[in-house]
Coordinates of C-alpha atoms in Angstrom, one line a residue:
Chain A
K1 CA -18.6 32.6 64.1
Q2 CA -19.8 33.4 60.6
E3 CA -22.6 31.1 59.3
V4 CA -23.7 31.2 55.7
T5 CA -27.1 29.8 54.7
Q6 CA -28.4 29.2 51.2
I7 CA -32.0 28.8 50.3
P8 CA -33.4 26.8 48.5
A9 CA -31.2 23.8 48.8
A10 CA -32.5 22.6 45.4
L11 CA -34.4 24.2 42.6
S12 CA -35.8 22.7 39.4
V13 CA -37.1 25.0 36.7
P14 CA -38.0 24.9 33.0
E15 CA -35.7 26.6 30.5
G16 CA -36.3 30.3 30.0
E17 CA -37.3 31.2 33.6
N18 CA -35.7 34.0 35.5
L19 CA -34.7 32.8 38.9
V20 CA -33.2 34.0 42.2
L21 CA -30.9 32.1 44.6
N22 CA -30.6 33.4 48.1
C23 CA -27.7 33.6 50.5
S24 CA -27.7 34.9 54.1
F25 CA -24.9 35.4 56.6
T26 CA -24.9 36.0 60.3
D27 CA -22.0 38.5 60.7
S28 CA -22.4 41.6 58.6
A29 CA -18.7 42.6 59.1
I30 CA -17.8 41.0 55.8
Y31 CA -15.0 42.2 53.4
N32 CA -16.5 40.7 50.3
L33 CA -18.9 38.0 49.0
Q34 CA -18.2 35.5 46.2
W35 CA -20.6 33.4 44.2
F36 CA -19.3 30.2 42.7
R37 CA -20.6 27.5 40.3
Q38 CA -19.7 23.8 40.8
D39 CA -20.5 21.1 38.2
P40 CA -20.8 17.5 39.5
G41 CA -17.4 16.2 40.6
K42 CA -15.6 19.3 39.4
G43 CA -13.9 22.3 41.0
L44 CA -15.4 25.7 41.7
T45 CA -15.6 28.4 39.1
S46 CA -15.8 32.0 40.4
L47 CA -18.8 33.8 39.0
L48 CA -19.0 37.1 40.7
L49 CA -17.3 38.9 43.6
I50 CA -18.9 41.8 45.4
Q51 CA -17.0 44.1 47.6
S52 CA -18.6 45.1 50.9
S53 CA -18.9 48.7 49.6
Q54 CA -20.8 47.6 46.5
R55 CA -24.5 46.9 46.0
E56 CA -24.3 44.6 43.0
Q57 CA -22.2 43.1 40.2
T58 CA -23.3 41.9 36.8
S59 CA -21.8 39.4 34.4
G60 CA -23.8 38.4 31.3
R61 CA -27.1 36.9 32.5
L62 CA -26.0 36.9 36.1
N63 CA -26.6 39.7 38.6
A64 CA -25.6 39.4 42.2
S65 CA -26.8 41.9 44.9
L66 CA -25.5 42.5 48.4
D67 CA -27.3 44.0 51.4
K68 CA -24.7 43.9 54.1
S69 CA -26.8 45.5 56.8
S70 CA -29.4 42.7 56.5
G71 CA -26.8 40.0 55.9
R72 CA -28.2 39.0 52.5
S73 CA -27.1 38.4 48.9
T74 CA -29.1 37.2 45.9
L75 CA -27.9 35.7 42.6
Y76 CA -30.3 36.5 39.8
I77 CA -30.1 34.3 36.7
A78 CA -32.0 35.6 33.7
A79 CA -33.4 33.4 30.9
S80 CA -32.1 30.2 32.4
Q81 CA -30.7 27.5 30.1
P82 CA -30.0 23.8 30.7
G83 CA -26.3 24.6 30.7
D84 CA -26.9 26.6 33.9
S85 CA -27.6 23.3 35.8
A86 CA -25.0 23.1 38.6
T87 CA -24.6 23.8 42.3
Y88 CA -24.2 27.4 43.2
L89 CA -22.2 28.3 46.2
C90 CA -22.1 31.5 48.2
A91 CA -19.0 32.4 50.3
V92 CA -18.0 35.4 52.4
I93 CA -14.8 36.8 53.7
R94 CA -15.1 38.3 57.2
G95 CA -13.4 41.6 57.8
S96 CA -11.6 40.3 60.8
T97 CA -10.1 37.2 59.2
L98 CA -9.1 38.4 55.9
G99 CA -8.6 35.6 53.3
R100 CA -10.8 33.0 55.0
L101 CA -13.9 32.0 53.0
Y102 CA -17.0 30.8 54.8
F103 CA -19.2 28.8 52.5
G104 CA -22.9 28.0 52.4
R105 CA -23.9 24.5 51.5
G106 CA -25.1 25.5 48.0
T107 CA -28.2 25.5 45.9
Q108 CA -28.5 22.6 43.4
L109 CA -30.1 24.0 40.2
T110 CA -31.6 21.9 37.5
V111 CA -32.9 23.6 34.3
W112 CA -34.8 21.3 32.1
P113 CA -35.5 21.8 28.4
Chain B
D1 CA -2.9 25.1 31.1
A2 CA -4.8 25.4 34.3
D3 CA -3.8 28.1 36.7
V4 CA -4.2 25.9 39.8
T5 CA -3.4 22.2 39.5
Q6 CA -3.8 19.4 41.9
T7 CA -2.2 15.9 41.9
P8 CA -3.4 13.2 42.1
R9 CA -6.9 13.8 40.9
N10 CA -8.1 10.5 42.4
R11 CA -6.6 8.4 45.1
I12 CA -7.7 5.3 46.9
T13 CA -5.7 4.4 50.0
K14 CA -6.0 2.2 53.1
T15 CA -6.4 3.1 56.7
G16 CA -3.2 4.1 58.4
K17 CA -1.3 5.0 55.2
R18 CA 0.5 8.3 54.8
I19 CA -0.7 10.3 51.8
M20 CA 0.3 13.7 50.3
L21 CA -1.9 15.8 48.1
E22 CA -0.1 18.4 46.0
C23 CA -1.1 21.8 44.7
S24 CA 0.7 24.1 42.3
Q25 CA -0.3 27.5 40.9
T26 CA 1.0 29.7 38.1
K27 CA -1.1 32.7 39.1
G28 CA 1.6 34.3 41.1
H29 CA -0.7 34.5 44.1
D30 CA 0.7 34.8 47.6
R31 CA -2.1 33.1 49.5
M32 CA -3.0 29.4 49.3
Y33 CA -5.7 27.3 51.0
W34 CA -6.8 23.7 51.4
Y35 CA -10.5 22.9 51.8
R36 CA -12.4 19.6 52.0
Q37 CA -15.9 19.1 50.7
D38 CA -18.3 16.5 52.1
P39 CA -21.8 15.9 50.8
G40 CA -24.3 18.0 52.7
L41 CA -21.6 19.9 54.7
G42 CA -20.2 22.3 52.2
L43 CA -16.6 23.3 52.0
R44 CA -14.5 23.6 55.2
L45 CA -11.1 25.2 55.6
I46 CA -8.3 22.9 56.7
Y47 CA -5.2 25.1 56.5
Y48 CA -4.2 28.3 54.8
S49 CA -0.9 30.2 54.1
F50 CA -0.5 33.9 53.4
D51 CA 3.1 33.5 52.3
V52 CA 5.9 30.9 52.4
K53 CA 6.7 31.5 56.1
D54 CA 3.1 31.8 57.3
I55 CA 0.9 28.7 58.0
N56 CA -2.4 28.8 59.8
K57 CA -4.9 26.2 60.9
G58 CA -8.4 26.3 59.6
E59 CA -11.5 25.0 61.3
I60 CA -10.7 21.2 60.7
S61 CA -6.9 20.8 60.9
D62 CA -6.8 17.8 63.2
G63 CA -5.2 14.8 61.3
Y64 CA -3.7 17.0 58.6
S65 CA -0.4 18.8 58.1
V66 CA 0.8 21.1 55.3
S67 CA 4.0 22.3 53.8
R68 CA 4.5 25.5 51.7
Q69 CA 7.6 24.6 49.7
A70 CA 7.5 27.7 47.6
Q71 CA 5.2 30.5 46.7
A72 CA 3.7 28.3 44.0
K73 CA 3.4 25.0 45.9
F74 CA 1.3 24.0 48.9
S75 CA 1.0 20.3 50.0
L76 CA -1.5 18.7 52.3
S77 CA -0.5 15.5 54.1
L78 CA -2.6 12.9 56.0
E79 CA -0.1 11.3 58.4
S80 CA -2.3 8.3 59.1
A81 CA -5.4 8.2 56.9
I82 CA -8.7 7.2 58.4
P83 CA -12.1 6.5 56.6
N84 CA -13.8 9.7 57.7
Q85 CA -11.1 11.6 55.7
T86 CA -12.8 10.3 52.5
A87 CA -13.8 13.5 50.8
L88 CA -13.2 15.9 47.9
Y89 CA -10.2 18.1 48.6
F90 CA -9.6 21.5 47.0
C91 CA -6.7 23.8 46.8
A92 CA -7.3 27.5 46.2
T93 CA -5.3 30.7 45.8
S94 CA -5.8 34.4 46.1
D95 CA -3.9 37.6 45.8
W96 CA -5.1 40.1 48.3
G97 CA -3.4 43.1 46.8
T98 CA -4.8 43.0 43.3
S99 CA -7.9 40.8 43.3
L100 CA -9.5 41.8 46.7
G101 CA -9.2 38.2 48.0
E102 CA -11.1 36.6 45.1
Q103 CA -10.3 32.9 45.4
Y104 CA -9.5 30.6 42.5
F105 CA -9.9 26.8 42.9
G106 CA -8.1 23.8 41.5
P107 CA -10.1 20.8 40.0
G108 CA -10.0 18.8 43.2
T109 CA -8.7 15.5 44.5
R110 CA -11.1 12.8 45.2
L111 CA -9.7 10.8 48.1
T112 CA -11.1 7.5 49.3
V113 CA -9.8 5.8 52.5
T114 CA -10.8 2.2 52.9

């Protein structure tokens, strides 16, 4: 069974800091990995999707990396802003069960002015 | 207009009642999913459908049923609601052929069973 772990569970930083959120998964036979943002009481917004053959994806101030062999992904947020405050979720699709996402429990990020 | 819509957005119901949550999408995706989210437990898959004639159980399907009425519509039913089904419910869609399985989520339905 695929298990996805996110560390830390919560993070509080001052505005302007560069930060890294971590995600690890137990089964390296993944098809792709997706990072989401969730605002309180709201739905999930897809931030980045990395295919298993890729090493990283970038979107604006966000950069996600993937090391499939070690079962790890990181989400790097540059020059954090208060508007980045949200819960960030990592999810993987296993190669053997195409279409099913396995989620971590998320990292709750607070960026204070 | 949102690509994935869910109705109702909030619902309070009593134990034993039957309730249906509805999901519609305008993305033209073939695959649809239902998840529930509980504080501290993350999102868990209830049911998923790869096309209109294909329905599959997820990891927590007991107490739930689904109907894929059309490619764009996927409904989740609680036949006899119980308090531990109080949660935030999400519908999601994906198109395997063009978007490599990237999933798009609706805004969620907050369900409270008293």
